[in-house]
PDB file of C-alpha atoms in Angstrom:
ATOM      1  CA  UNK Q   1     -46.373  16.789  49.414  1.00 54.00           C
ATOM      2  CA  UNK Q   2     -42.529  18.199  49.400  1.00 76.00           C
ATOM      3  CA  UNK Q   3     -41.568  14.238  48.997  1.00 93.00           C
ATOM      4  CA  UNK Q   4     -43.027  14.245  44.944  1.00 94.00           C
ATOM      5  CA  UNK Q   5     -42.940  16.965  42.519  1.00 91.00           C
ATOM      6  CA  UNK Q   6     -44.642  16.957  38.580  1.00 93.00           C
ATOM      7  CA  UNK Q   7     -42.152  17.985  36.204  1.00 92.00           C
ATOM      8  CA  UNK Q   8     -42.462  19.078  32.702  1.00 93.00           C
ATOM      9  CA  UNK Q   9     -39.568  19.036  30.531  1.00 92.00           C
ATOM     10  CA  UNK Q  10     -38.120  20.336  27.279  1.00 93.00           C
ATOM     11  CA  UNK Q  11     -34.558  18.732  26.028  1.00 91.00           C
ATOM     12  CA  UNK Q  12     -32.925  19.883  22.920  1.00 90.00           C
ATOM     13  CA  UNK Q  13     -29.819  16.976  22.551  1.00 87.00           C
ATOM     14  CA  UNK Q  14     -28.404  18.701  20.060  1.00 86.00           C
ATOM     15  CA  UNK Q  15     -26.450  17.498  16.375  1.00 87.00           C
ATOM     16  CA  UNK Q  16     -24.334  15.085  16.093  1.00 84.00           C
ATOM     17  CA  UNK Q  17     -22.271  14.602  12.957  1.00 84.00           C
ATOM     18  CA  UNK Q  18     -21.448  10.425  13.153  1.00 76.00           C
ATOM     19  CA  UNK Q  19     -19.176  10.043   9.889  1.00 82.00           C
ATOM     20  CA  UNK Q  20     -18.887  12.571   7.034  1.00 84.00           C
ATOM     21  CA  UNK Q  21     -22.254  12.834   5.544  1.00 83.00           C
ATOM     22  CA  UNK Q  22     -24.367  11.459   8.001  1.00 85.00           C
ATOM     23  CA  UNK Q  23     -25.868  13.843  10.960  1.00 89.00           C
ATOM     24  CA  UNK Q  24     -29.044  13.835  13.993  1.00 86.00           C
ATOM     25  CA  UNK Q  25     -30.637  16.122  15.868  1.00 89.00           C
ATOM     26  CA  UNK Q  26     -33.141  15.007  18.620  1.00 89.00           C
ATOM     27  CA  UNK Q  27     -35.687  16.971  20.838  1.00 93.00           C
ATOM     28  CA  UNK Q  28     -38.261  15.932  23.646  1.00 94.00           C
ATOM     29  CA  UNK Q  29     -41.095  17.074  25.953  1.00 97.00           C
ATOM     30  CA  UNK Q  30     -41.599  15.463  28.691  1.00 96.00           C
ATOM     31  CA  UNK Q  31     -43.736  14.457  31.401  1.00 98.00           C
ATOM     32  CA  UNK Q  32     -42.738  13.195  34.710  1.00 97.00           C
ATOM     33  CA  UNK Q  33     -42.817  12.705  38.177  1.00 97.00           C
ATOM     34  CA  UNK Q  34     -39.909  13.304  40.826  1.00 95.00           C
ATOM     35  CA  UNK Q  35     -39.655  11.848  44.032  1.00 97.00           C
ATOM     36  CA  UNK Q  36     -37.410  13.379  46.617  1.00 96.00           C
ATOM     37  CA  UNK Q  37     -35.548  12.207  49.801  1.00 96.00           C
ATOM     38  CA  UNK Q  38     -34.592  15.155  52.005  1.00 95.00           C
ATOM     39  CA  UNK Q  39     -30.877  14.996  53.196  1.00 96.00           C
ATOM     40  CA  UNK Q  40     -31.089  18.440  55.308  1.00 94.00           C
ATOM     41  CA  UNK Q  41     -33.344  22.068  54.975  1.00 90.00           C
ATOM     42  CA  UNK Q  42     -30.646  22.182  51.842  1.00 94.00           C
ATOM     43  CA  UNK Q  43     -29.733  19.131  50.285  1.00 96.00           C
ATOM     44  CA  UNK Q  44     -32.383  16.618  48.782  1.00 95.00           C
ATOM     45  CA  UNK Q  45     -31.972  13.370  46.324  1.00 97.00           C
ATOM     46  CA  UNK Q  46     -34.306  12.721  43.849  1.00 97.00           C
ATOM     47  CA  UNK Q  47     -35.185  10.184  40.963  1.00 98.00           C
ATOM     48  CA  UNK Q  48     -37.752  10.604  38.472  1.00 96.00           C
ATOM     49  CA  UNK Q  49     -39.517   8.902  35.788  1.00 96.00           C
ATOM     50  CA  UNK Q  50     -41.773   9.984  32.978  1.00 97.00           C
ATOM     51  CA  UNK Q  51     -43.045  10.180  29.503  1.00 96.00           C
ATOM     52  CA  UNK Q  52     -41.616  12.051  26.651  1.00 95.00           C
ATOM     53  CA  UNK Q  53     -42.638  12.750  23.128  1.00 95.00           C
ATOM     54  CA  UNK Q  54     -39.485  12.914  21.045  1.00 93.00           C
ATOM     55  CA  UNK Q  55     -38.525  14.164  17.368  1.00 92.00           C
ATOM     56  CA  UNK Q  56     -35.657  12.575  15.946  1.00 87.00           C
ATOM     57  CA  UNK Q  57     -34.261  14.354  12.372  1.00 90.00           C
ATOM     58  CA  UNK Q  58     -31.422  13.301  10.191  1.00 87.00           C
ATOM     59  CA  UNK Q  59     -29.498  13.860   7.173  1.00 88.00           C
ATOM     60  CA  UNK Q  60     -27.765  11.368   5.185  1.00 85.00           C
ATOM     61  CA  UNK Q  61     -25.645  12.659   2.013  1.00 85.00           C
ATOM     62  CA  UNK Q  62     -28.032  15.220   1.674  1.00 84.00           C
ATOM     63  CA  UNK Q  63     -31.372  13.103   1.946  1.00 89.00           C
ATOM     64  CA  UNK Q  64     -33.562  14.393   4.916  1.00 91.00           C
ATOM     65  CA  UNK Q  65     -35.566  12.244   7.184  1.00 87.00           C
ATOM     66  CA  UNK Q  66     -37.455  12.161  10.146  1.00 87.00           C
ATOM     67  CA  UNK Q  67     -38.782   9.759  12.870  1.00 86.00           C
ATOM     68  CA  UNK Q  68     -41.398  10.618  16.176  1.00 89.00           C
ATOM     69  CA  UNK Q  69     -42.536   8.106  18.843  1.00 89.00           C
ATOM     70  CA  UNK Q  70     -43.142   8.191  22.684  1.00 91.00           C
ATOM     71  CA  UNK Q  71     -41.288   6.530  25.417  1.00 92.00           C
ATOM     72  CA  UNK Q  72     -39.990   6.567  28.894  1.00 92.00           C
ATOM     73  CA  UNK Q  73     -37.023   8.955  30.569  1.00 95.00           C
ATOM     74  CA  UNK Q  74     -35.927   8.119  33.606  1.00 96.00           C
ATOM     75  CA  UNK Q  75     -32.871   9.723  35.694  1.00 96.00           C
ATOM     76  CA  UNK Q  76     -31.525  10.857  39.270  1.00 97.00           C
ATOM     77  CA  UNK Q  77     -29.891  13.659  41.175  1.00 97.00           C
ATOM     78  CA  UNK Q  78     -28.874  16.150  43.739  1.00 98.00           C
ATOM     79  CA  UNK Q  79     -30.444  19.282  44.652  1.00 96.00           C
ATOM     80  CA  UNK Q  80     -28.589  22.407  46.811  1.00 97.00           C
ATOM     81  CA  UNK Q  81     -31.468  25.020  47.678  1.00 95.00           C
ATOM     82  CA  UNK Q  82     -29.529  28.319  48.188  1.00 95.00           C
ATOM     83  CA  UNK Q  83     -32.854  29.602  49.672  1.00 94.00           C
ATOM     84  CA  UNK Q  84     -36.147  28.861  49.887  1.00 90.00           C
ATOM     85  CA  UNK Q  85     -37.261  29.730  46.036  1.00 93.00           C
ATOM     86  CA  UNK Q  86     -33.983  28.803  44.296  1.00 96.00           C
ATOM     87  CA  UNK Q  87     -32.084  25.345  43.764  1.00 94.00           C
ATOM     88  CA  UNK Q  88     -29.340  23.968  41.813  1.00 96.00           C
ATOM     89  CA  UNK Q  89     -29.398  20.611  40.686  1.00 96.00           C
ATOM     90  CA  UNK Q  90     -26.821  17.942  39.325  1.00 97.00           C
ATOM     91  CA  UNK Q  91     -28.496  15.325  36.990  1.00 96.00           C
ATOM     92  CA  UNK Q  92     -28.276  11.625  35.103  1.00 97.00           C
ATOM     93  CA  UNK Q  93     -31.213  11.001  32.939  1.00 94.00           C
ATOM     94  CA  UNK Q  94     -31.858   8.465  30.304  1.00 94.00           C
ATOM     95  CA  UNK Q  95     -34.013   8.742  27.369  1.00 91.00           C
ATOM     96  CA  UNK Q  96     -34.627   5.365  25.085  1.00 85.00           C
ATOM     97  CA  UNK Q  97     -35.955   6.611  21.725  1.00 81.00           C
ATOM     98  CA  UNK Q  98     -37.504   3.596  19.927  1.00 73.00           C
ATOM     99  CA  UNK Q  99     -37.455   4.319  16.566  1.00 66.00           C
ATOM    100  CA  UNK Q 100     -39.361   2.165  13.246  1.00 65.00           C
ATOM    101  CA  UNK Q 101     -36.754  -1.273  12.484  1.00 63.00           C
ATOM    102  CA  UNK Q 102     -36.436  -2.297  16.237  1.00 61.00           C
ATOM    103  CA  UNK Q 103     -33.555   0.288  16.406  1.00 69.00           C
ATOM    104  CA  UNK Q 104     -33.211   2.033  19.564  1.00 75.00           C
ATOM    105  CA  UNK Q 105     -31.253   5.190  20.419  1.00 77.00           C
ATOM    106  CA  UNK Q 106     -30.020   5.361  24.084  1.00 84.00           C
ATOM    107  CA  UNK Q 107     -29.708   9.226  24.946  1.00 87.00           C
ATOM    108  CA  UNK Q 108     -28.090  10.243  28.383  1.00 89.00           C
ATOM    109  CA  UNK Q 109     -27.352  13.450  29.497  1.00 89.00           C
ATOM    110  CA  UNK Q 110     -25.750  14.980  32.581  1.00 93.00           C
ATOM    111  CA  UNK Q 111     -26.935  18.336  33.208  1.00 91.00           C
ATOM    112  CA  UNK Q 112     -26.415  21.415  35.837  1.00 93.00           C
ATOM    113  CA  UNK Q 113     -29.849  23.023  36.210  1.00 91.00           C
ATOM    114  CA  UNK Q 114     -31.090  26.189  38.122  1.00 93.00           C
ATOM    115  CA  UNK Q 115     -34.637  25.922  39.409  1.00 88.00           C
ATOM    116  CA  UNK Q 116     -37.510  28.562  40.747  1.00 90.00           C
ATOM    117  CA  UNK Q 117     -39.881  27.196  43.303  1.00 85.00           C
ATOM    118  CA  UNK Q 118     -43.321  29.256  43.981  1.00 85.00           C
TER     119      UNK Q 118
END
Protein backbone atom coordinates (compact mmCIF):
# COMPACT_ATOMS: atom_id res chain seq x y z
CA UNK A 1 0.00 0.00 0.00
CA UNK A 2 1.93 3.46 -1.04
CA UNK A 3 -0.37 5.09 1.93
CA UNK A 4 1.98 3.07 4.93
CA UNK A 5 5.54 2.28 4.84
CA UNK A 6 7.75 0.05 7.77
CA UNK A 7 10.66 1.92 8.75
CA UNK A 8 13.68 0.89 10.57
CA UNK A 9 15.80 3.39 12.12
CA UNK A 10 19.23 4.07 13.58
CA UNK A 11 19.78 7.64 15.51
CA UNK A 12 23.06 8.55 16.96
CA UNK A 13 22.00 12.07 19.14
CA UNK A 14 25.21 12.74 19.75
CA UNK A 15 27.29 14.32 23.22
CA UNK A 16 26.28 16.80 25.03
CA UNK A 17 28.52 18.43 27.60
CA UNK A 18 25.64 20.05 30.28
CA UNK A 19 28.09 21.85 32.88
CA UNK A 20 31.84 21.23 33.24
CA UNK A 21 32.21 17.69 34.23
CA UNK A 22 29.10 16.26 33.42
CA UNK A 23 28.45 14.79 29.66
CA UNK A 24 25.66 12.16 27.52
CA UNK A 25 25.65 10.45 24.63
CA UNK A 26 22.42 8.64 23.43
CA UNK A 27 21.72 6.12 20.53
CA UNK A 28 18.50 4.23 19.24
CA UNK A 29 17.09 1.61 16.84
CA UNK A 30 14.01 1.83 15.95
CA UNK A 31 10.98 0.35 14.70
CA UNK A 32 8.13 2.04 13.12
CA UNK A 33 5.45 2.57 10.92
CA UNK A 34 4.81 5.67 8.51
CA UNK A 35 1.71 6.67 7.15
CA UNK A 36 1.61 8.94 4.16
CA UNK A 37 -0.89 11.44 2.59
CA UNK A 38 -0.05 12.13 -1.05
CA UNK A 39 -0.06 15.94 -1.90
CA UNK A 40 0.91 15.39 -5.79
CA UNK A 41 3.16 12.46 -7.96
CA UNK A 42 5.97 14.59 -5.81
CA UNK A 43 5.07 15.83 -2.62
CA UNK A 44 3.66 13.52 0.26
CA UNK A 45 3.10 14.17 4.26
CA UNK A 46 3.73 11.67 6.57
CA UNK A 47 3.65 10.87 10.43
CA UNK A 48 4.99 7.93 12.02
CA UNK A 49 5.15 6.15 15.18
CA UNK A 50 7.24 3.34 16.55
CA UNK A 51 9.39 1.55 18.99
CA UNK A 52 12.95 2.16 19.77
CA UNK A 53 15.55 0.52 21.89
CA UNK A 54 17.81 3.24 23.23
CA UNK A 55 21.37 3.39 25.05
CA UNK A 56 21.88 6.27 27.10
CA UNK A 57 25.86 6.75 28.47
CA UNK A 58 27.24 9.39 30.72
CA UNK A 59 30.11 10.70 32.50
CA UNK A 60 30.09 12.57 35.61
CA UNK A 61 33.63 13.91 37.01
CA UNK A 62 35.09 11.06 35.56
CA UNK A 63 32.61 8.26 36.88
CA UNK A 64 31.02 6.33 33.88
CA UNK A 65 27.51 5.13 33.73
CA UNK A 66 25.02 3.75 31.67
CA UNK A 67 21.19 3.32 31.34
CA UNK A 68 18.97 1.10 28.40
CA UNK A 69 15.14 0.87 28.19
CA UNK A 70 12.50 0.83 25.33
CA UNK A 71 9.95 3.35 24.43
CA UNK A 72 7.98 5.12 21.83
CA UNK A 73 9.26 7.79 18.91
CA UNK A 74 6.91 9.46 17.23
CA UNK A 75 7.39 12.43 14.54
CA UNK A 76 6.13 14.05 11.12
CA UNK A 77 7.23 15.38 7.78
CA UNK A 78 7.53 16.27 4.18
CA UNK A 79 8.76 14.28 1.42
CA UNK A 80 9.97 15.80 -2.33
CA UNK A 81 10.55 12.64 -4.68
CA UNK A 82 13.01 13.96 -7.35
CA UNK A 83 12.13 10.71 -9.23
CA UNK A 84 10.67 7.69 -8.81
CA UNK A 85 13.58 5.87 -6.56
CA UNK A 86 14.87 8.97 -4.73
CA UNK A 87 13.24 11.40 -2.03
CA UNK A 88 14.22 14.04 0.27
CA UNK A 89 12.59 14.46 3.39
CA UNK A 90 12.23 17.27 6.14
CA UNK A 91 11.53 15.79 9.67
CA UNK A 92 10.23 16.44 13.57
CA UNK A 93 10.52 13.39 15.65
CA UNK A 94 10.33 12.86 19.32
CA UNK A 95 11.96 10.28 21.32
CA UNK A 96 10.95 9.99 25.31
CA UNK A 97 13.75 7.97 26.95
CA UNK A 98 12.45 6.78 30.35
CA UNK A 99 15.21 6.19 32.32
CA UNK A 100 15.44 4.26 36.26
CA UNK A 101 14.14 7.34 39.10
CA UNK A 102 11.00 8.39 37.04
CA UNK A 103 13.40 10.72 35.09
CA UNK A 104 12.62 11.19 31.59
CA UNK A 105 14.75 12.61 28.76
CA UNK A 106 12.72 14.32 25.94
CA UNK A 107 14.95 14.01 22.67
CA UNK A 108 13.77 15.89 19.42
CA UNK A 109 15.47 16.16 16.41
CA UNK A 110 14.88 17.88 13.07
CA UNK A 111 16.55 16.18 10.35
CA UNK A 112 17.10 16.48 6.32
CA UNK A 113 17.17 12.90 5.03
CA UNK A 114 17.83 11.37 1.50
CA UNK A 115 15.93 8.17 0.82
CA UNK A 116 16.22 5.07 -1.89
CA UNK A 117 12.98 3.41 -2.77
CA UNK A 118 13.16 -0.22 -4.60
Amino acid sequence: NTNFEAEIRYDDFGSVDFVPGVEASLTALGLGIKGIIPLNDQFNLYAKFGFASWDLEGKIDGEKGSESGSDIYYGFGAQFFANDNVALSVEYSMLTAGAEGNIDYDVTNIGVSLGYYF
